[in-house]
Coordinates of C-alpha atoms in Angstrom, one line a residue:
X18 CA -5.0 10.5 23.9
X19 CA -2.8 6.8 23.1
X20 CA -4.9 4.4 21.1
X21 CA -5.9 1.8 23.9
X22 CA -5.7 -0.8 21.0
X23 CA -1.9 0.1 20.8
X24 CA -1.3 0.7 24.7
X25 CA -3.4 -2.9 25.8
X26 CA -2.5 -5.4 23.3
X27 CA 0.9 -7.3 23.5
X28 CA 1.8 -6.8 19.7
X29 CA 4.2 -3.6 20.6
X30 CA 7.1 -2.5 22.0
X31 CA 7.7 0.5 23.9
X32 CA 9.5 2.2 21.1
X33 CA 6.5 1.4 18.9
X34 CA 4.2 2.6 20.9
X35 CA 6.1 6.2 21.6
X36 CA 6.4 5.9 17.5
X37 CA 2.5 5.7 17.5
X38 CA 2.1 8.7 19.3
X39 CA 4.5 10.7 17.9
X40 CA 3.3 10.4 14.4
X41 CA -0.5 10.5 15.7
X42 CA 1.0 14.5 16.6
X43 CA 3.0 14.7 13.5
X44 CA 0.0 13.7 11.2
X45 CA -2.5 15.8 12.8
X46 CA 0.0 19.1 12.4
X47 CA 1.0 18.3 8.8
X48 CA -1.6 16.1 6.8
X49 CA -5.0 16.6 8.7
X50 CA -5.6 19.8 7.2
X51 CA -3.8 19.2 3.8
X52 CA -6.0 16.1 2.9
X53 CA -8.8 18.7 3.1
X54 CA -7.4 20.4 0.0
X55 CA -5.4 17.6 -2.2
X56 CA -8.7 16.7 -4.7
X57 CA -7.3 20.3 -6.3
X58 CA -4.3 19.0 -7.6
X59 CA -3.3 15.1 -6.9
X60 CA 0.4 15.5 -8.1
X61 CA 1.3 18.3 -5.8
X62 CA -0.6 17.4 -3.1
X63 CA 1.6 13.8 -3.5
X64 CA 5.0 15.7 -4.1
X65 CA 4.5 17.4 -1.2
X66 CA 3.6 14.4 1.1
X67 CA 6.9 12.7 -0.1
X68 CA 8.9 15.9 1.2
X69 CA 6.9 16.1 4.8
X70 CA 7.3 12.4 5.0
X71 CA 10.9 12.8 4.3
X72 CA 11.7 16.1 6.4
X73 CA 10.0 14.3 9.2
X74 CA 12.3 10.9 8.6
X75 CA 9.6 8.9 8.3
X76 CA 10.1 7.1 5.2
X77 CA 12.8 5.0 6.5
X78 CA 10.1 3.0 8.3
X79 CA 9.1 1.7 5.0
X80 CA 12.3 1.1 2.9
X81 CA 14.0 -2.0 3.9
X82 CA 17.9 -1.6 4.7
X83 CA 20.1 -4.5 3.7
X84 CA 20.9 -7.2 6.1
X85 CA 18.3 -5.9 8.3
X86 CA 15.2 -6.9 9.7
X87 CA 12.3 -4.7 8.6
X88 CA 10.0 -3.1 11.7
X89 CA 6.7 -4.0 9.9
X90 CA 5.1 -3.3 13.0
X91 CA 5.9 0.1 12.8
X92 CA 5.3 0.5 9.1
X93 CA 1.6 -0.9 9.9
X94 CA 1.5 1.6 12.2
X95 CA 2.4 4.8 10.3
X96 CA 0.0 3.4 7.2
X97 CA -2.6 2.6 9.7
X98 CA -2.5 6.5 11.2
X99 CA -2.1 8.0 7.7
X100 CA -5.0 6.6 6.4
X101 CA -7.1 7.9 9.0
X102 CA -6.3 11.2 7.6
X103 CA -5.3 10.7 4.2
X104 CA -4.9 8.2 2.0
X105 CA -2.9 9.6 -1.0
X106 CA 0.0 10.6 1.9
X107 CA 0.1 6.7 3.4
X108 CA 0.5 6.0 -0.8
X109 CA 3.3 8.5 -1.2
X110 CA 4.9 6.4 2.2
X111 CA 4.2 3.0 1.5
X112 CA 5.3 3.1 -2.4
X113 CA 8.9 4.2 -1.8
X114 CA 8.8 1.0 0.2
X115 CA 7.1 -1.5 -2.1
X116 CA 9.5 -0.6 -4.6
X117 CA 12.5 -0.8 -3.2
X118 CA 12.1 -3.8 -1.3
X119 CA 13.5 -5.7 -4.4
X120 CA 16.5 -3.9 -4.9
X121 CA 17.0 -4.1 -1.2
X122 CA 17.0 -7.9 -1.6
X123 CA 18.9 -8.2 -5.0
X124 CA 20.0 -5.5 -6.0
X125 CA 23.7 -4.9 -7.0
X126 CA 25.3 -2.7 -3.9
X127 CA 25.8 0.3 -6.0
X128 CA 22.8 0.1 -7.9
X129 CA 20.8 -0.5 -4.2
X130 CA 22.3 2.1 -2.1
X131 CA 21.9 5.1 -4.4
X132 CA 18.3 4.4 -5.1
X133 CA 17.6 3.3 -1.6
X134 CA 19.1 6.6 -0.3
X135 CA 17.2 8.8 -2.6
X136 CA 14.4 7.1 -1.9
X137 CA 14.5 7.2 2.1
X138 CA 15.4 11.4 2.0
X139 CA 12.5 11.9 -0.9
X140 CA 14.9 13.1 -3.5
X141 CA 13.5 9.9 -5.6
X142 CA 9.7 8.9 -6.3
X143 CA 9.9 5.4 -6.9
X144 CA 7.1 3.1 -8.3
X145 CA 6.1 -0.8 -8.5
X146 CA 5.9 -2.0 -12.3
X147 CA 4.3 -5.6 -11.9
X148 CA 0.6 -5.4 -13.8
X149 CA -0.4 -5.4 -17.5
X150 CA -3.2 -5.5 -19.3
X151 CA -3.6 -9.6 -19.8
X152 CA -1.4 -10.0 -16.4
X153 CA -2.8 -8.6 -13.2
X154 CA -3.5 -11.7 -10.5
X155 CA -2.1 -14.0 -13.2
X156 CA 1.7 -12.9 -13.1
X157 CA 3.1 -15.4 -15.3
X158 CA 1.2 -13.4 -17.9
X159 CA 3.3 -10.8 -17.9
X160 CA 4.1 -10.1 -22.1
X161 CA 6.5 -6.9 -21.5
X162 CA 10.4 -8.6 -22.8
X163 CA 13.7 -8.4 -21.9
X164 CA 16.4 -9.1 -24.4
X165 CA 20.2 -9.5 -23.2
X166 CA 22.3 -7.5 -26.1
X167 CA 25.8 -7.2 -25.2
X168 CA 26.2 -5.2 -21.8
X169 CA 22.3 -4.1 -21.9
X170 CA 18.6 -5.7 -21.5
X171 CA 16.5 -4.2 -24.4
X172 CA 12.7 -3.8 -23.0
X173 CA 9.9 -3.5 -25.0
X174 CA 6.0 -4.0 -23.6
X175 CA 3.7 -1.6 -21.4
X176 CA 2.4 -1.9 -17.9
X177 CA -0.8 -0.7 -16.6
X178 CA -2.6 0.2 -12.9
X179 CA 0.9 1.9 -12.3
X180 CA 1.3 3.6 -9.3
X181 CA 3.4 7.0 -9.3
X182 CA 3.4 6.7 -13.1
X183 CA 4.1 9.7 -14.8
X184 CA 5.5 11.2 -11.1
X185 CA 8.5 8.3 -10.1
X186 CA 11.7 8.7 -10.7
X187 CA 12.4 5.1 -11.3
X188 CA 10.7 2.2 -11.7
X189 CA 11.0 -1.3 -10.5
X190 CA 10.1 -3.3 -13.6
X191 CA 9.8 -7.1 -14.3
X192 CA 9.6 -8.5 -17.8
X193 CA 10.2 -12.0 -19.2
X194 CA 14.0 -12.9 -20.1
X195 CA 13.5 -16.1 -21.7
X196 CA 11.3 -19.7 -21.0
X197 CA 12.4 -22.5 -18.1
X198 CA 13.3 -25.3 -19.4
X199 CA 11.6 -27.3 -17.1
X200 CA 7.8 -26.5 -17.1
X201 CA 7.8 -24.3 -20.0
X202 CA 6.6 -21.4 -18.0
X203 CA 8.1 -18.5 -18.2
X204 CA 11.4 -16.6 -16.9
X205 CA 10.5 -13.3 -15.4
X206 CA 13.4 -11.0 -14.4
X207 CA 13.6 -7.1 -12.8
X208 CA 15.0 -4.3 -13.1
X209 CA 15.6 -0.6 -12.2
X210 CA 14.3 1.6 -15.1
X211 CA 15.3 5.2 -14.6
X212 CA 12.4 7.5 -15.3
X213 CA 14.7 10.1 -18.1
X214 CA 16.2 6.4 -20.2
X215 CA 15.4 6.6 -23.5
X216 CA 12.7 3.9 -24.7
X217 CA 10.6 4.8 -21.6
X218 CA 7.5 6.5 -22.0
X219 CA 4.1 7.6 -20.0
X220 CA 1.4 6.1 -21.9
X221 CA -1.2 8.1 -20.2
X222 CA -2.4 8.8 -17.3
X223 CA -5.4 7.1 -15.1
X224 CA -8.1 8.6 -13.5
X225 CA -9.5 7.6 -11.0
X226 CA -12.5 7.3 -7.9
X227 CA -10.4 8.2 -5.6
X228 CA -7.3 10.4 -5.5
X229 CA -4.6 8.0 -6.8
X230 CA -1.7 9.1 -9.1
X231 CA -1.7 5.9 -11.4
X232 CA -1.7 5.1 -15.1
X233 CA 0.0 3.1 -18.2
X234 CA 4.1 3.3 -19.2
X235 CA 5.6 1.6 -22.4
X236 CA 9.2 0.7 -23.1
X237 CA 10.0 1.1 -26.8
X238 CA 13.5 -0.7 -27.1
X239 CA 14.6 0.8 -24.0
X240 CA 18.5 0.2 -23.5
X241 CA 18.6 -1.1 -19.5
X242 CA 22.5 -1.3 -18.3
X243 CA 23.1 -5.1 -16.8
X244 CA 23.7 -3.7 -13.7
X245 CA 20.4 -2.0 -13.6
X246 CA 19.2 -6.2 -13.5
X247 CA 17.9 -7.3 -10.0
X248 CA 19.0 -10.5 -8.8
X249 CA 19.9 -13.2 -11.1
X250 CA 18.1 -14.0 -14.5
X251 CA 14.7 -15.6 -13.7
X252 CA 14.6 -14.2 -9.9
X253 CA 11.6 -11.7 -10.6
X254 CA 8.5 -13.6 -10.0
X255 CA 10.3 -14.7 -6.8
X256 CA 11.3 -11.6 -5.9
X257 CA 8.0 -9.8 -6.5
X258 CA 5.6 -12.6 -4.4
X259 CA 8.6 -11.7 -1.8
X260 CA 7.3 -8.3 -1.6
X261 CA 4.1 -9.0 -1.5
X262 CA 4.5 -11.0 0.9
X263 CA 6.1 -8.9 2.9
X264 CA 3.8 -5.4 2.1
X265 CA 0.7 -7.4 1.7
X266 CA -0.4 -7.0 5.7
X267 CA 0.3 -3.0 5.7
X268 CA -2.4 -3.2 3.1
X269 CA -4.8 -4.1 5.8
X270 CA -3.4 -1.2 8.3
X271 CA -4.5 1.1 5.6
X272 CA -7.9 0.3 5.6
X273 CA -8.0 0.1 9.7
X274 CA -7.0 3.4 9.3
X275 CA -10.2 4.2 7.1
X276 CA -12.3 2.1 8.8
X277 CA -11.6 3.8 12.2
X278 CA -11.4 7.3 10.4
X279 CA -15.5 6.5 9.1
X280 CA -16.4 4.8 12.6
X281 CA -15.2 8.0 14.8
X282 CA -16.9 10.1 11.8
X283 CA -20.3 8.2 12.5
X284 CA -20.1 8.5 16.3
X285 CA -19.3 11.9 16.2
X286 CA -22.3 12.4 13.8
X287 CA -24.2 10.2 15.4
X288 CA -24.5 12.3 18.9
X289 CA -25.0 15.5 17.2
X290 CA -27.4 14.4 14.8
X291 CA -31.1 14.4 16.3
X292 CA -34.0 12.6 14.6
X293 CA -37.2 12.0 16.2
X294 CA -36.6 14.2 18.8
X295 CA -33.4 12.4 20.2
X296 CA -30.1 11.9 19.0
X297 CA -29.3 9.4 16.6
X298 CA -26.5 7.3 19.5
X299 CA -29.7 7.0 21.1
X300 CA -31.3 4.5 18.6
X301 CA -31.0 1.4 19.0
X302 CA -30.4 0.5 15.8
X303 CA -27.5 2.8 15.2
X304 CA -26.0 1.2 18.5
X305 CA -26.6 -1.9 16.8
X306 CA -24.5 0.2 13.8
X307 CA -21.8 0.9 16.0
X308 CA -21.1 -1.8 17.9
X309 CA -20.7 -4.1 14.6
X310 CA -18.5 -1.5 13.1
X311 CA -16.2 -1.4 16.9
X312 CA -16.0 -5.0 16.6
X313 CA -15.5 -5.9 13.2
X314 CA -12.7 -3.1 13.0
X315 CA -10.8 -5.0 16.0
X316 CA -11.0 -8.5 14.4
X317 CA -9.3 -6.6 11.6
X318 CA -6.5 -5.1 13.7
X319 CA -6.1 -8.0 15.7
X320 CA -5.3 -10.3 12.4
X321 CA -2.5 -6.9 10.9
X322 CA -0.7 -6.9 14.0
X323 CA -0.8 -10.6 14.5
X324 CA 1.0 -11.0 11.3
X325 CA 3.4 -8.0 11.5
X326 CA 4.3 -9.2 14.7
X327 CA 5.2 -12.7 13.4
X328 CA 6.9 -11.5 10.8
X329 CA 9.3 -9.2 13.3
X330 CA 9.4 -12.2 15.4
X331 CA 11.5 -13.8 12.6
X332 CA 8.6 -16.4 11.2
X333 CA 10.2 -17.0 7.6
X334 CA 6.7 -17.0 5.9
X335 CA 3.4 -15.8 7.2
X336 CA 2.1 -16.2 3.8
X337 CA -1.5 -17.5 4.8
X338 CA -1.0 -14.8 8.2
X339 CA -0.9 -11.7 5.6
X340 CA -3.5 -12.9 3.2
X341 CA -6.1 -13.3 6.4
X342 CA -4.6 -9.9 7.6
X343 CA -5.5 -8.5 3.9
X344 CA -8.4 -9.9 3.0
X345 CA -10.2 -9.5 6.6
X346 CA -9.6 -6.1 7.1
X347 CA -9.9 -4.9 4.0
X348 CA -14.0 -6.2 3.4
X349 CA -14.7 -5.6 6.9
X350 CA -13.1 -1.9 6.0
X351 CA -15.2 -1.8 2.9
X352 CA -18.4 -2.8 5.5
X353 CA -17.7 0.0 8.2
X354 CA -17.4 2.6 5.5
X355 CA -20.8 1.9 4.4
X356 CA -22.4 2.0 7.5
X357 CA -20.8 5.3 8.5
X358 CA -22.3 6.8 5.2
X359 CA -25.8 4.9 5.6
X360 CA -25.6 6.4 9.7
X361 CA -24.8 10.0 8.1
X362 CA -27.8 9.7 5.5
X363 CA -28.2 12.0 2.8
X364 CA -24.9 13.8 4.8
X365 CA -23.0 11.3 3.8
X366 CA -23.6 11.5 0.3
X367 CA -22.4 14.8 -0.2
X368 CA -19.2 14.6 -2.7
X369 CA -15.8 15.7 -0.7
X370 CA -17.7 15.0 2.7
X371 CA -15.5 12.4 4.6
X372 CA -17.4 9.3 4.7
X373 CA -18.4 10.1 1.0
X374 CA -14.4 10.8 0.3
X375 CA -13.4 7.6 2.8
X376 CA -16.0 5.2 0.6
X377 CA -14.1 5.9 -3.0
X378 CA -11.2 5.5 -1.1
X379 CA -11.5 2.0 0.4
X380 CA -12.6 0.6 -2.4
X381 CA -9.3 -0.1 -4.5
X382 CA -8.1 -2.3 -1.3
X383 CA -9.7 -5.0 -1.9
X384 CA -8.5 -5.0 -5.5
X385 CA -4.6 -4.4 -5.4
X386 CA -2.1 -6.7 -4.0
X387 CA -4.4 -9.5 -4.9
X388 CA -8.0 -9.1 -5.1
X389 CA -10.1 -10.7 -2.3
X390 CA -10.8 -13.7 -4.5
X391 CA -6.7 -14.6 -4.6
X392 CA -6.5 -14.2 -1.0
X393 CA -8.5 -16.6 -0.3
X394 CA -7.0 -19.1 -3.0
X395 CA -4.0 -18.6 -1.2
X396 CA -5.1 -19.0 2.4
X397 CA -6.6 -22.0 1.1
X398 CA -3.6 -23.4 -1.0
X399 CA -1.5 -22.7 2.4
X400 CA -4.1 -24.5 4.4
X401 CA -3.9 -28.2 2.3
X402 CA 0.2 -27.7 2.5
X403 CA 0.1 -28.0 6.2

């Protein structure tokens, strides 16, 4: 049955909407009943979402192509409908997308097309190396170094909260190359950091809440070829709020897809589940429940797709658009999520039951990409520019 949110509102295109629905079949053939199972062993279970996604020529949605415009419509559609079923599968999508986009902007055309190709077919895990331990919302904080030795950038430093560490393939890293003259802040660079260089190493390993291959790398003078540089010397901190910016909206599909996911769980439940001698839909206060949860989720699908679609529309910036996008759906997600447990009771409590899975899940959104807290800073700094 099409999603009347996607069929009614004016956001899509015909082509989107046929999209919608094709991956609405895909996902429920493929990832519905895997999710069940992918607790058992994170790493395979993610492997083997990067091949289906890749077999199934989906990835392509999320990896930028060169001199084209991205469809972030579409890629807020396809996280929005994997979430509902699984979050680790709309990670294994939207990564190989996050950390490509830079090399897709800046990258030399050698360097860009292999790693862009290897990414889109799944050959390639690819992974987003921005965070450290003193530099997380603060990104002029970042400590890890980049020192130009002849032909070669010599990295030393670690990164933490890594996505894909330990799995990628390659990394998209940014380290400091030096101090502006100017404002004596610093100069932050990237580069592509190939997964087998020597001076790269997995730290460790993260676990965990919720199913999320992540943890810490280090770079122990490791020899990065100058071509391997994105961009210019100094571009990285542009580069990498350029992403964000771009990515930062999809962020808030995801958790429509986990909010709507815990709202169809509670209704479900809800009409089976009798208390007091009627079914629980037939409480007012559950209806109460419900209708907050239908409306809230809405307002949060309403501010995605506004932005995605201004953003295809060719808006240069819709900096404050995507924060409101983010921060909106991702608290409101966080809000439905606990209802649906508190409408499923003890039920809902019950570790590896869906709501119970749903509420570890949601809970990092709010965190990555720029906590709640920044998104607001930002929707405010964007508000006194104007």
């Amino acid at each position: 049955m099409p999603d009347p949110f996607i069929a009614e509102t004016p956001f899509f295109t015909s082509e989107q909407r046929n999209l919608a629905t094709s991956v609405a079949a895909f996902i429920e053939r493929e990832i519905e009943l895997r999710s069940v199972e992918e607790d058992r062993d994170i790493d395979a279970s993610f492997r083997s979402y990067i091949d289906i996604l890749a077999s199934a020529d989906l990835l392509r949605y999320a990896i930028a192509q060169p001199g084209k415009r991205m469809d972030l419509r579409s890629l807020c559609l396809i996280r929005e409908l994997l979430s509902y079923s699984s979050p680790l599968a709309d990670l294994a999508f939207v990564m190989q997308g996050l950390a490509t986009y830079p090399l897709a902007l800046a990258a030399p055309e050698h360097v860009r097309d292999f790693w862009l190709k290897r990414a889109a077919n799944g050959q390639s895990i690819a992974a987003f190396a921005l965070t450290e331990a003193d530099a997380g919302s603060d990104v002029a904080a970042i400590r890890t170094t980049a020192r130009r030795e002849g032909d070669a950038f010599i990295i030393n430093g670690s990164k933490r909260f890594i996505s894909n560490a330990g799995l990628a393939d390659f990394y998209t890293v940014f380290a400091r190359t030096g101090t502006r003259a100017a404002d004596g802040r610093p100069e932050i660079s990237a580069f592509v950091v190939g997964s087998r260089m020597p001076g790269f190493h997995v730290r460790s390993r993260t676990e965990l809440m919720a199913a999320h291959p992540i943890g810490e790398i280090e770079f122990q003078d490791c020899r990065v070829p100058i071509e391997d540089m994105v961009g210019r010397e100094g571009d990285g901190l542009r580069l990498a709020m350029q992403t964000l910016d771009t990515f930062r909206a999809s962020v808030g599909a995801a958790a429509c897809g986990m909010a709507g996911r815990a709202l169809d769980e509670a209704i479900t439940y809800a009409k089976t589940r009798r208390q007091f001698g009627r079914a629980l839909a037939e409480h007012q206060l559950i209806q109460e429940k419900l209708a907050d949860m239908m409306t809230e989720l809405d307002a949060a699908r309403l501010l995605v797709y506004r932005a995605a679609y201004l953003k295809d529309a060719g808006v240069e910036r819709i900096t404050r658009e995507a924060s409101e996008a983010k921060l909106f759906a991702t608290e409101a997600a966080g809000r439905i999520i606990d209802q649906a447990v508190q409408i499923h009771g003890g039920a809902g409590l019950v570790r590896g039951s869906r709501v119970e899975r749903l509420y570890r899940d949601v809970r990092a959104l709010r965190i990555y990409e720029g906590t709640s807290e920044i998104q607001k800073l930002v929707i405010a700094g964007q508000l006194l520019k104007e």
